[in-house]
């Protein structure tokens, strides 16, 4: 593949040449995908069909479930098929589409988590202004803005990544991840994409600051609650949100911004799994399944 500017296909990471291990990886990815898809589809279904949940908070939870389901559906099924039929190929256009959709869904997740933290801040710290600030018109505008921003960002990342000439087609990751694609560049340096990555880090840091400030204000308000049980309930809800976002931010930054060696490492794989596969699984559990109204709606659905 030396001195070529385009490649007809890419070869994804091969975990093992042992057929039994490949089938084991397929089974593990299948269980992970099934659990993620089931929990997120339940949230979407419950919020759509239970009229008691038609308010901004659950509207954002439903959209978060849509983004999580989309992000894993873009990368996991292709990996499962490769393990099942013992192959590593993904077409050039398939890689382009995978990268664009994954980045779009991932950015939507980041922005939505920030919006949800602000939503909780207004609900707890400014309850009298909540209906005025977070009305349905504002929520619709927010989701349109999130969608447009995510799509434009995905297009920018994809264009920057695939504008380079590739001297190899071996992607040392189980999906078309940007850092590993950039390592295939003949020039070794991509000013456009590196600039986008730096801007991404700044944007993610901005989201983290907004979320942190929102939760600090929430914690201050919670500490004024006279009931110990009420404070414990609020902390048990907010702290997992902040922890999940910190894990998502730190692992994604490490995966994208740290220097990569020419050979794949288990650390690269671990960081990628932590930011790409685990949040879509844990988000519905942390944000939704522990919610009293969601539990009630699920119990009514189960009895029905």
Coordinates of C-alpha atoms in Angstrom, one line a residue:
X1 CA 0.0 0.0 0.0
X2 CA 3.0 2.3 -0.1
X3 CA 2.8 5.6 -2.0
X4 CA -0.9 5.2 -2.7
X5 CA -3.3 8.2 -2.2
X6 CA -6.6 6.2 -2.1
X7 CA -7.5 2.8 -0.8
X8 CA -10.4 0.6 -1.9
X9 CA -11.0 -0.7 1.6
X10 CA -9.6 -0.8 5.1
X11 CA -8.6 -3.7 7.3
X12 CA -9.9 -3.4 10.9
X13 CA -8.2 -4.7 14.0
X14 CA -8.0 -8.5 14.2
X15 CA -8.3 -9.6 17.8
X16 CA -7.3 -13.1 17.1
X17 CA -6.9 -15.6 14.3
X18 CA -8.3 -18.4 16.5
X19 CA -11.8 -19.2 15.3
X20 CA -13.1 -20.0 18.8
X21 CA -11.8 -16.7 20.2
X22 CA -13.5 -14.9 17.3
X23 CA -16.8 -16.5 18.1
X24 CA -16.2 -15.6 21.8
X25 CA -15.7 -11.9 20.8
X26 CA -18.8 -12.1 18.7
X27 CA -20.8 -13.4 21.6
X28 CA -19.4 -10.7 24.0
X29 CA -20.2 -7.9 21.5
X30 CA -23.6 -9.4 20.9
X31 CA -24.5 -9.4 24.7
X32 CA -23.2 -5.8 25.0
X33 CA -25.1 -4.6 22.0
X34 CA -28.3 -6.4 23.1
X35 CA -28.2 -5.0 26.6
X36 CA -27.5 -1.4 25.2
X37 CA -30.2 -1.6 22.5
X38 CA -32.8 -3.1 24.9
X39 CA -32.3 -0.5 27.7
X40 CA -32.3 2.5 25.3
X41 CA -35.3 1.2 23.3
X42 CA -37.2 0.8 26.5
X43 CA -36.5 4.4 27.5
X44 CA -37.6 5.7 24.0
X45 CA -40.7 3.6 24.0
X46 CA -41.8 4.5 27.5
X47 CA -41.3 8.2 27.0
X48 CA -43.1 8.3 23.7
X49 CA -46.2 6.3 24.9
X50 CA -46.6 7.5 28.5
X51 CA -48.2 10.9 28.5
X52 CA -47.1 11.5 32.1
X53 CA -43.5 11.7 30.9
X54 CA -44.1 14.3 28.3
X55 CA -42.0 17.1 29.8
X56 CA -38.6 18.6 29.0
X57 CA -36.6 16.3 31.3
X58 CA -37.8 13.1 29.8
X59 CA -37.8 14.6 26.3
X60 CA -34.0 15.0 26.7
X61 CA -33.6 11.5 28.2
X62 CA -35.4 10.1 25.2
X63 CA -33.1 12.0 22.8
X64 CA -30.1 10.8 24.8
X65 CA -31.3 7.2 24.4
X66 CA -31.7 7.8 20.6
X67 CA -28.1 9.1 20.3
X68 CA -26.7 6.2 22.4
X69 CA -28.5 3.6 20.4
X70 CA -27.3 5.3 17.2
X71 CA -23.6 5.4 18.3
X72 CA -23.4 1.7 19.2
X73 CA -25.4 0.7 16.1
X74 CA -22.9 2.4 13.9
X75 CA -19.8 0.4 15.1
X76 CA -20.8 -2.8 17.0
X77 CA -22.9 -4.7 14.3
X78 CA -20.1 -4.4 11.7
X79 CA -17.6 -5.7 14.2
X80 CA -20.0 -8.6 15.1
X81 CA -20.4 -9.5 11.4
X82 CA -16.6 -9.5 10.9
X83 CA -16.0 -11.9 13.9
X84 CA -18.9 -14.1 12.7
X85 CA -17.7 -14.5 9.1
X86 CA -14.0 -14.3 9.9
X87 CA -13.1 -11.2 8.0
X88 CA -11.6 -7.7 8.6
X89 CA -12.8 -5.7 5.7
X90 CA -14.7 -2.5 5.6
X91 CA -15.2 -0.5 2.4
X92 CA -13.8 3.0 2.0
X93 CA -17.3 4.5 1.8
X94 CA -18.4 2.3 4.7
X95 CA -15.5 3.7 6.8
X96 CA -16.5 7.3 5.8
X97 CA -20.1 6.7 6.8
X98 CA -19.1 5.0 10.0
X99 CA -16.8 7.8 11.1
X100 CA -19.3 10.5 10.2
X101 CA -22.2 8.9 12.0
X102 CA -20.3 7.9 15.1
X103 CA -18.8 11.4 15.5
X104 CA -22.2 13.0 14.9
X105 CA -23.9 10.8 17.6
X106 CA -21.0 11.2 20.0
X107 CA -21.0 15.0 19.8
X108 CA -24.8 15.0 20.3
X109 CA -24.2 13.0 23.4
X110 CA -21.8 15.5 24.8
X111 CA -24.0 18.4 24.1
X112 CA -27.2 16.7 25.4
X113 CA -25.5 15.8 28.7
X114 CA -24.6 19.5 29.1
X115 CA -28.1 20.6 28.3
X116 CA -29.5 18.0 30.7
X117 CA -27.2 19.3 33.5
X118 CA -28.5 22.9 32.8
X119 CA -32.1 21.6 32.8
X120 CA -31.6 20.1 36.3
X121 CA -30.0 23.3 37.4
X122 CA -33.0 25.4 36.4
X123 CA -35.4 22.8 37.8
X124 CA -33.7 22.7 41.3
X125 CA -32.2 26.2 41.6
X126 CA -34.7 28.3 39.7
X127 CA -38.0 26.3 39.9
X128 CA -40.2 29.4 39.5
X129 CA -38.6 30.1 36.1
X130 CA -38.5 26.5 34.9
X131 CA -41.6 26.6 32.7
X132 CA -40.6 29.9 31.2
X133 CA -37.0 28.8 30.4
X134 CA -37.5 25.2 29.5
X135 CA -40.7 25.3 27.6
X136 CA -41.5 23.1 24.6
X137 CA -40.5 25.8 22.1
X138 CA -37.1 26.2 23.8
X139 CA -36.6 22.4 23.9
X140 CA -37.4 22.1 20.2
X141 CA -34.9 24.8 19.3
X142 CA -32.3 23.2 21.5
X143 CA -32.7 19.8 19.8
X144 CA -32.6 21.4 16.4
X145 CA -29.4 23.3 17.4
X146 CA -27.9 20.0 18.7
X147 CA -28.7 18.2 15.5
X148 CA -27.3 20.8 13.2
X149 CA -24.1 21.4 15.3
X150 CA -23.5 17.6 15.5
X151 CA -24.0 17.0 11.7
X152 CA -21.7 20.0 10.8
X153 CA -19.1 18.8 13.2
X154 CA -19.3 15.3 11.9
X155 CA -18.9 16.6 8.3
X156 CA -15.9 18.7 9.3
X157 CA -14.2 15.8 11.1
X158 CA -14.9 13.4 8.2
X159 CA -13.7 15.8 5.6
X160 CA -10.5 16.6 7.5
X161 CA -9.7 12.9 8.1
X162 CA -10.3 11.6 4.5
X163 CA -8.7 14.6 2.8
X164 CA -5.3 13.0 3.5
X165 CA -3.5 10.5 1.2
X166 CA -3.3 7.1 2.9
X167 CA -0.1 5.0 2.7
X168 CA -1.7 2.0 4.5
X169 CA -5.1 0.5 4.9
X170 CA -4.6 -1.3 8.2
X171 CA -6.7 0.4 11.0
X172 CA -5.6 -0.8 14.4
X173 CA -9.0 -0.5 16.0
X174 CA -12.3 -2.4 15.8
X175 CA -13.9 0.5 13.9
X176 CA -12.8 3.5 11.9
X177 CA -11.5 5.7 14.7
X178 CA -10.0 9.1 13.7
X179 CA -6.6 8.8 15.5
X180 CA -5.9 5.4 13.9
X181 CA -6.9 6.7 10.5
X182 CA -4.6 9.7 10.9
X183 CA -1.7 7.4 11.6
X184 CA -2.1 6.0 8.0
X185 CA -1.3 9.4 6.5
X186 CA 1.6 9.6 4.0
X187 CA 2.5 13.1 5.2
X188 CA 2.2 12.2 8.9
X189 CA 0.6 15.6 9.7
X190 CA -2.8 16.9 8.9
X191 CA -3.2 20.6 9.8
X192 CA -7.0 20.7 9.3
X193 CA -7.8 17.6 11.3
X194 CA -5.3 18.4 14.0
X195 CA -6.9 21.8 14.3
X196 CA -10.4 20.2 14.6
X197 CA -9.1 17.8 17.3
X198 CA -7.8 20.8 19.3
X199 CA -11.1 22.6 18.8
X200 CA -12.9 19.4 19.9
X201 CA -10.9 19.3 23.1
X202 CA -11.7 23.0 23.9
X203 CA -15.4 22.4 23.2
X204 CA -15.4 19.3 25.4
X205 CA -13.6 21.2 28.1
X206 CA -16.3 24.0 27.8
X207 CA -19.1 21.4 28.2
X208 CA -17.3 19.9 31.2
X209 CA -17.0 23.4 32.9
X210 CA -20.7 24.1 32.2
X211 CA -21.7 20.8 33.7
X212 CA -19.4 21.2 36.7
X213 CA -20.7 24.7 37.4
X214 CA -24.4 23.5 37.0
X215 CA -23.8 20.6 39.5
X216 CA -21.9 22.9 42.0
X217 CA -25.0 25.2 42.0
X218 CA -27.2 22.1 42.4
X219 CA -25.2 20.8 45.3
X220 CA -25.3 24.2 47.0
X221 CA -29.1 24.1 46.7
X222 CA -29.3 20.5 47.9
X223 CA -27.3 21.3 51.0
X224 CA -30.0 23.7 52.0
X225 CA -32.6 20.9 52.0
X226 CA -33.5 20.3 55.6
X227 CA -34.3 16.6 55.0
X228 CA -31.2 14.3 55.2
X229 CA -33.1 11.7 53.0
X230 CA -33.8 14.4 50.4
X231 CA -30.1 15.5 50.3
X232 CA -29.0 11.8 49.9
X233 CA -31.5 11.3 47.1
X234 CA -30.3 14.4 45.2
X235 CA -26.6 13.5 45.7
X236 CA -27.2 9.9 44.6
X237 CA -28.8 11.3 41.4
X238 CA -26.3 14.0 40.5
X239 CA -23.0 12.4 41.4
X240 CA -23.4 9.4 39.0
X241 CA -24.2 11.8 36.2
X242 CA -21.0 13.8 36.9
X243 CA -18.9 10.6 37.2
X244 CA -20.1 9.2 33.9
X245 CA -19.4 12.4 32.1
X246 CA -15.9 12.7 33.6
X247 CA -15.2 9.1 32.4
X248 CA -16.5 9.9 28.9
X249 CA -14.5 13.1 28.7
X250 CA -11.2 11.8 30.1
X251 CA -11.2 8.5 28.1
X252 CA -12.2 10.2 24.8
X253 CA -9.5 12.9 25.3
X254 CA -6.9 10.2 26.0
X255 CA -8.0 8.2 23.0
X256 CA -7.8 11.1 20.6
X257 CA -5.1 13.4 21.9
X258 CA -2.4 11.1 23.3
X259 CA 0.4 10.0 20.9
X260 CA -0.2 6.6 19.4
X261 CA 2.4 4.0 18.7
X262 CA 2.6 2.2 15.3
X263 CA 1.5 -1.0 16.9
X264 CA -1.9 -1.4 18.7
X265 CA -2.0 -1.7 22.5
X266 CA -4.5 -2.9 24.9
X267 CA -4.5 0.6 26.4
X268 CA -5.8 2.0 23.1
X269 CA -8.5 -0.6 23.0
X270 CA -9.5 0.0 26.6
X271 CA -9.8 3.8 26.2
X272 CA -11.9 3.3 23.0
X273 CA -14.2 0.8 24.7
X274 CA -14.6 3.1 27.7
X275 CA -15.7 6.1 25.7
X276 CA -17.6 4.4 22.8
X277 CA -19.4 1.4 24.2
X278 CA -19.8 1.8 28.0
X279 CA -21.6 5.2 28.2
X280 CA -24.4 4.1 25.9
X281 CA -24.9 1.1 28.2
X282 CA -24.7 3.0 31.5
X283 CA -26.5 6.2 30.5
X284 CA -30.0 4.8 30.5
X285 CA -29.3 3.0 33.8
X286 CA -27.8 6.1 35.5
X287 CA -30.1 8.7 34.0
X288 CA -33.4 6.8 33.6
X289 CA -33.7 3.4 35.2
X290 CA -33.1 4.9 38.7
X291 CA -35.8 7.5 38.1
X292 CA -39.1 6.9 40.0
X293 CA -41.4 8.0 37.2
X294 CA -39.5 5.9 34.6
X295 CA -39.8 2.8 36.9
X296 CA -43.5 3.4 37.3
X297 CA -44.0 3.8 33.6
X298 CA -42.0 0.6 33.0
X299 CA -44.1 -1.3 35.6
X300 CA -47.3 -0.2 33.9
X301 CA -45.9 -1.3 30.5
X302 CA -44.9 -4.6 31.9
X303 CA -48.4 -5.2 33.4
X304 CA -49.9 -4.2 30.1

